Amino acid sequence: MFRKILYPTDFSASAEEALEYVKKLKEAGTEEVILLHVYDERDVDVQWEVEAQIHPEEPLEKSRHDVLKRMLENGFDRLKELEKEITHFSFKTELIVEVGIPYQKIIQAADNLHVSLIVMGSHGEHGFVEKLFGSTTGRVLAHGNVPVLVVKPKNHPNSSTH
Ligand code: ATP
Ligand code: MN
C-alpha cells in the first residue's frame, strides 16, 4: 500500500523522529524510500551575500556558484548519513538535494516520482512548538496530492496527558 515513500527532511530533530516511522513502514510493505532535502532559495541568496562581502574581489557569479556547490554537497553528505540509519531495512533508496521553495519541491517530487506516501515532521528547525504544525507541513497538506503521515515529536508540549 505504501510501496514508495518520500521522506523530506530539514535535518531537524523533529524530522529525525519521523524517520522512525519510515523504518516501521517496512512492515506495511514499503520497498523504496526517497530522502529529500530542499535548500530554501531565499537562504541561498543570504549566504551568497555574506560570501560576496567576505570576498569582494571575486566575481559575483563565481561566489554564487561556489555557495550553491558547497550547499548541495553538504546536503548530500547529510542525507547519506540518514541513509545509513535505514540501510538495515534494505529499502531501495534515492537521495535528492534541491534548491527552491521547500513545500513546492516536496509536492513536485511526490508527483513526479509517483510516491504513495509522504512521511514528515509536524515541526522543523524554525518553528515554535506552540504551533499546530510548521508552514512547510501545512502547505504540503493543503496543496499536495498524496497522503501525508505527519509525525509529532515526543514530549510535545501540546500533548494530552491522558
Ligand atoms: P516554519 O518553517 O513554518 O517556521 P518549522 O520549521 O517548525 O516551521 P516546517 O518547516 O513545516 O516547520 O517543518 C516540518 C517538516 O517539514 C520537517 O520536519 C521536515 O520533515 C519538512 N521540511 C521542512 N523544511 C524542509 C526542507 N527545507 N527540505 C525538506 N523537508 C523539509
Ligand atoms: Mn521550517
Short mmCIF file of C-alpha atoms and ligand atoms in Angstrom, two decimals:
data_model
loop_
_atom_site.label_atom_id
_atom_site.label_comp_id
_atom_site.label_asym_id
_atom_site.label_seq_id
_atom_site.Cartn_x
_atom_site.Cartn_y
_atom_site.Cartn_z
CA MET A 1 0.00 0.00 0.00
CA PHE A 2 2.80 2.42 0.86
CA ARG A 3 5.32 0.96 -1.55
CA LYS A 4 7.24 4.15 -2.19
CA ILE A 5 7.78 6.83 0.47
CA LEU A 6 9.03 10.38 0.21
CA TYR A 7 10.85 11.49 3.35
CA PRO A 8 11.58 15.23 3.21
CA THR A 9 13.95 16.47 5.89
CA ASP A 10 15.34 19.78 7.07
CA PHE A 11 17.74 17.76 9.31
CA SER A 12 15.90 18.94 12.43
CA ALA A 13 15.27 16.73 15.46
CA SER A 14 11.56 16.63 14.57
CA ALA A 15 12.25 15.40 11.06
CA GLU A 16 14.62 12.83 12.52
CA GLU A 17 11.79 11.46 14.67
CA ALA A 18 9.72 11.00 11.54
CA LEU A 19 12.46 8.69 10.20
CA GLU A 20 11.47 6.17 12.89
CA TYR A 21 8.12 5.82 11.15
CA VAL A 22 9.80 5.26 7.82
CA LYS A 23 11.52 2.26 9.42
CA LYS A 24 8.24 0.98 10.84
CA LEU A 25 6.60 1.15 7.44
CA LYS A 26 8.81 -1.69 6.26
CA GLU A 27 6.21 -3.95 7.83
CA ALA A 28 3.47 -2.22 5.85
CA GLY A 29 5.19 -3.18 2.58
CA THR A 30 7.39 -0.17 1.89
CA GLU A 31 10.14 -1.02 -0.59
CA GLU A 32 11.52 2.32 -1.67
CA VAL A 33 12.45 5.49 0.23
CA ILE A 34 13.35 8.84 -1.31
CA LEU A 35 15.25 11.17 1.03
CA LEU A 36 14.85 14.80 0.02
CA HIS A 37 16.40 17.99 1.34
CA VAL A 38 15.47 21.35 -0.11
CA TYR A 39 17.67 24.40 0.34
CA ASP A 40 15.39 27.35 0.56
CA GLU A 41 16.36 29.56 -2.38
CA ARG A 42 15.94 32.63 -0.16
CA ASP A 43 18.60 31.27 2.22
CA VAL A 44 20.97 30.64 -0.68
CA ASP A 45 20.81 34.32 -1.58
CA VAL A 46 21.52 35.34 2.01
CA GLN A 47 24.59 33.07 2.11
CA TRP A 48 25.71 34.40 -1.21
CA GLU A 49 25.57 38.00 0.00
CA VAL A 50 27.66 37.08 3.04
CA GLU A 51 30.17 35.35 0.78
CA ALA A 52 30.31 38.30 -1.59
CA GLN A 53 31.12 40.62 1.31
CA ILE A 54 33.90 38.39 2.61
CA HIS A 55 35.46 38.07 -0.87
CA PRO A 56 34.65 41.31 -2.67
CA GLU A 57 37.40 40.61 -5.20
CA GLU A 58 35.62 37.56 -6.62
CA PRO A 59 33.09 37.86 -9.44
CA LEU A 60 29.54 37.59 -8.11
CA GLU A 61 28.59 34.68 -10.34
CA LYS A 62 31.52 32.64 -9.09
CA SER A 63 30.63 33.19 -5.46
CA ARG A 64 27.01 32.18 -6.09
CA HIS A 65 28.18 29.06 -7.88
CA ASP A 66 30.57 28.20 -5.03
CA VAL A 67 27.94 28.74 -2.37
CA LEU A 68 25.47 26.52 -4.23
CA LYS A 69 28.03 23.80 -4.84
CA ARG A 70 29.03 23.70 -1.20
CA MET A 71 25.42 23.61 -0.03
CA LEU A 72 24.45 20.82 -2.39
CA GLU A 73 27.48 18.73 -1.39
CA ASN A 74 26.80 19.29 2.28
CA GLY A 75 23.12 18.35 1.86
CA PHE A 76 24.07 15.19 0.04
CA ASP A 77 26.52 14.17 2.77
CA ARG A 78 23.90 14.68 5.45
CA LEU A 79 21.35 12.64 3.51
CA LYS A 80 23.93 9.87 3.20
CA GLU A 81 24.23 9.82 6.99
CA LEU A 82 20.47 9.38 7.28
CA GLU A 83 20.50 6.71 4.60
CA LYS A 84 22.95 4.75 6.78
CA GLU A 85 20.38 4.73 9.56
CA ILE A 86 17.95 2.81 7.39
CA THR A 87 20.34 0.51 5.47
CA HIS A 88 19.49 -2.24 7.92
CA PHE A 89 15.95 -2.29 6.49
CA SER A 90 17.22 -2.86 2.93
CA PHE A 91 14.96 -0.35 1.23
CA LYS A 92 15.82 0.80 -2.26
CA THR A 93 16.88 4.43 -1.68
CA GLU A 94 17.28 7.61 -3.65
CA LEU A 95 18.85 10.84 -2.32
CA ILE A 96 17.79 14.20 -3.70
CA VAL A 97 19.02 17.71 -2.86
CA GLU A 98 17.19 20.63 -4.44
CA VAL A 99 17.15 24.38 -4.30
CA GLY A 100 13.79 26.12 -4.27
CA ILE A 101 10.76 26.70 -2.08
CA PRO A 102 10.65 23.63 0.18
CA TYR A 103 6.92 22.84 0.07
CA GLN A 104 6.81 23.25 -3.72
CA LYS A 105 9.77 20.93 -4.26
CA ILE A 106 8.29 18.37 -1.88
CA ILE A 107 4.97 18.33 -3.75
CA GLN A 108 6.72 18.20 -7.14
CA ALA A 109 8.91 15.30 -6.07
CA ALA A 110 5.89 13.41 -4.71
CA ASP A 111 4.04 13.87 -8.01
CA ASN A 112 6.93 13.28 -10.39
CA LEU A 113 8.23 10.20 -8.60
CA HIS A 114 4.75 8.76 -8.00
CA VAL A 115 5.19 8.19 -4.30
CA SER A 116 2.38 6.62 -2.31
CA LEU A 117 3.02 8.44 0.98
CA ILE A 118 4.95 11.40 2.38
CA VAL A 119 6.37 10.97 5.89
CA MET A 120 7.42 14.23 7.55
CA GLY A 121 7.69 16.01 10.88
CA SER A 122 4.93 18.24 12.24
CA HIS A 123 7.64 20.77 13.10
CA GLY A 124 11.06 21.64 11.80
CA GLU A 125 14.09 23.72 12.54
CA HIS A 126 12.46 27.15 12.62
CA GLY A 127 9.14 26.88 14.22
CA PHE A 128 7.55 27.36 17.58
CA VAL A 129 6.29 24.12 19.04
CA GLU A 130 3.18 26.01 20.17
CA LYS A 131 2.02 26.00 16.56
CA LEU A 132 -0.09 23.05 15.46
CA PHE A 133 2.41 22.40 12.66
CA GLY A 134 5.01 24.29 10.66
CA SER A 135 4.34 26.10 7.41
CA THR A 136 6.09 23.54 5.18
CA THR A 137 3.93 20.73 6.53
CA GLY A 138 0.81 22.92 6.40
CA ARG A 139 1.39 23.77 2.75
CA VAL A 140 2.17 20.19 1.76
CA LEU A 141 -1.11 19.13 3.41
CA ALA A 142 -3.01 21.97 1.73
CA HIS A 143 -1.62 21.67 -1.79
CA GLY A 144 -0.20 18.16 -2.11
CA ASN A 145 -1.86 15.25 -3.83
CA VAL A 146 -0.76 12.21 -1.84
CA PRO A 147 -1.43 11.09 1.75
CA VAL A 148 0.88 12.53 4.39
CA LEU A 149 1.98 10.94 7.65
CA VAL A 150 2.73 13.86 9.99
CA VAL A 151 4.87 12.84 12.95
CA LYS A 152 4.59 14.91 16.10
CA PRO A 153 7.73 15.00 18.26
CA LYS A 154 7.69 13.06 21.51
CA ASN A 155 7.16 15.19 24.61
CA HIS A 156 5.37 17.79 22.57
CA PRO A 157 4.07 20.47 25.00
CA ASN A 158 0.59 20.32 23.46
CA SER A 159 0.24 16.60 24.10
CA SER A 160 -2.65 15.46 26.20
CA THR A 161 -1.68 13.78 29.46
CA HIS A 162 -4.28 11.01 29.26
P1 ATP B 1 8.38 27.15 9.86
O1 ATP B 1 9.41 26.75 8.84
O2 ATP B 1 7.00 27.27 9.30
O3 ATP B 1 8.78 28.35 10.65
P2 ATP B 1 9.05 24.65 11.20
O4 ATP B 1 10.44 24.76 10.64
O5 ATP B 1 8.91 24.28 12.66
O6 ATP B 1 8.24 25.99 10.97
P3 ATP B 1 8.25 23.06 8.89
O7 ATP B 1 9.19 23.88 8.09
O8 ATP B 1 6.84 22.95 8.43
O9 ATP B 1 8.20 23.57 10.41
O10 ATP B 1 8.89 21.60 9.03
C1 ATP B 1 8.09 20.46 9.21
C2 ATP B 1 8.68 19.28 8.45
O11 ATP B 1 8.76 19.62 7.06
C3 ATP B 1 10.10 18.89 8.84
O12 ATP B 1 10.11 18.01 9.97
C4 ATP B 1 10.57 18.20 7.57
O13 ATP B 1 10.06 16.88 7.51
C5 ATP B 1 9.89 19.03 6.47
N1 ATP B 1 10.75 20.11 5.94
C6 ATP B 1 10.81 21.39 6.40
N2 ATP B 1 11.70 22.10 5.71
C7 ATP B 1 12.23 21.27 4.77
C8 ATP B 1 13.24 21.40 3.76
N3 ATP B 1 13.88 22.56 3.57
N4 ATP B 1 13.54 20.33 2.99
C9 ATP B 1 12.89 19.15 3.20
N5 ATP B 1 11.96 18.97 4.14
C10 ATP B 1 11.62 20.00 4.93
MN MN B 2 10.84 25.17 8.53
#
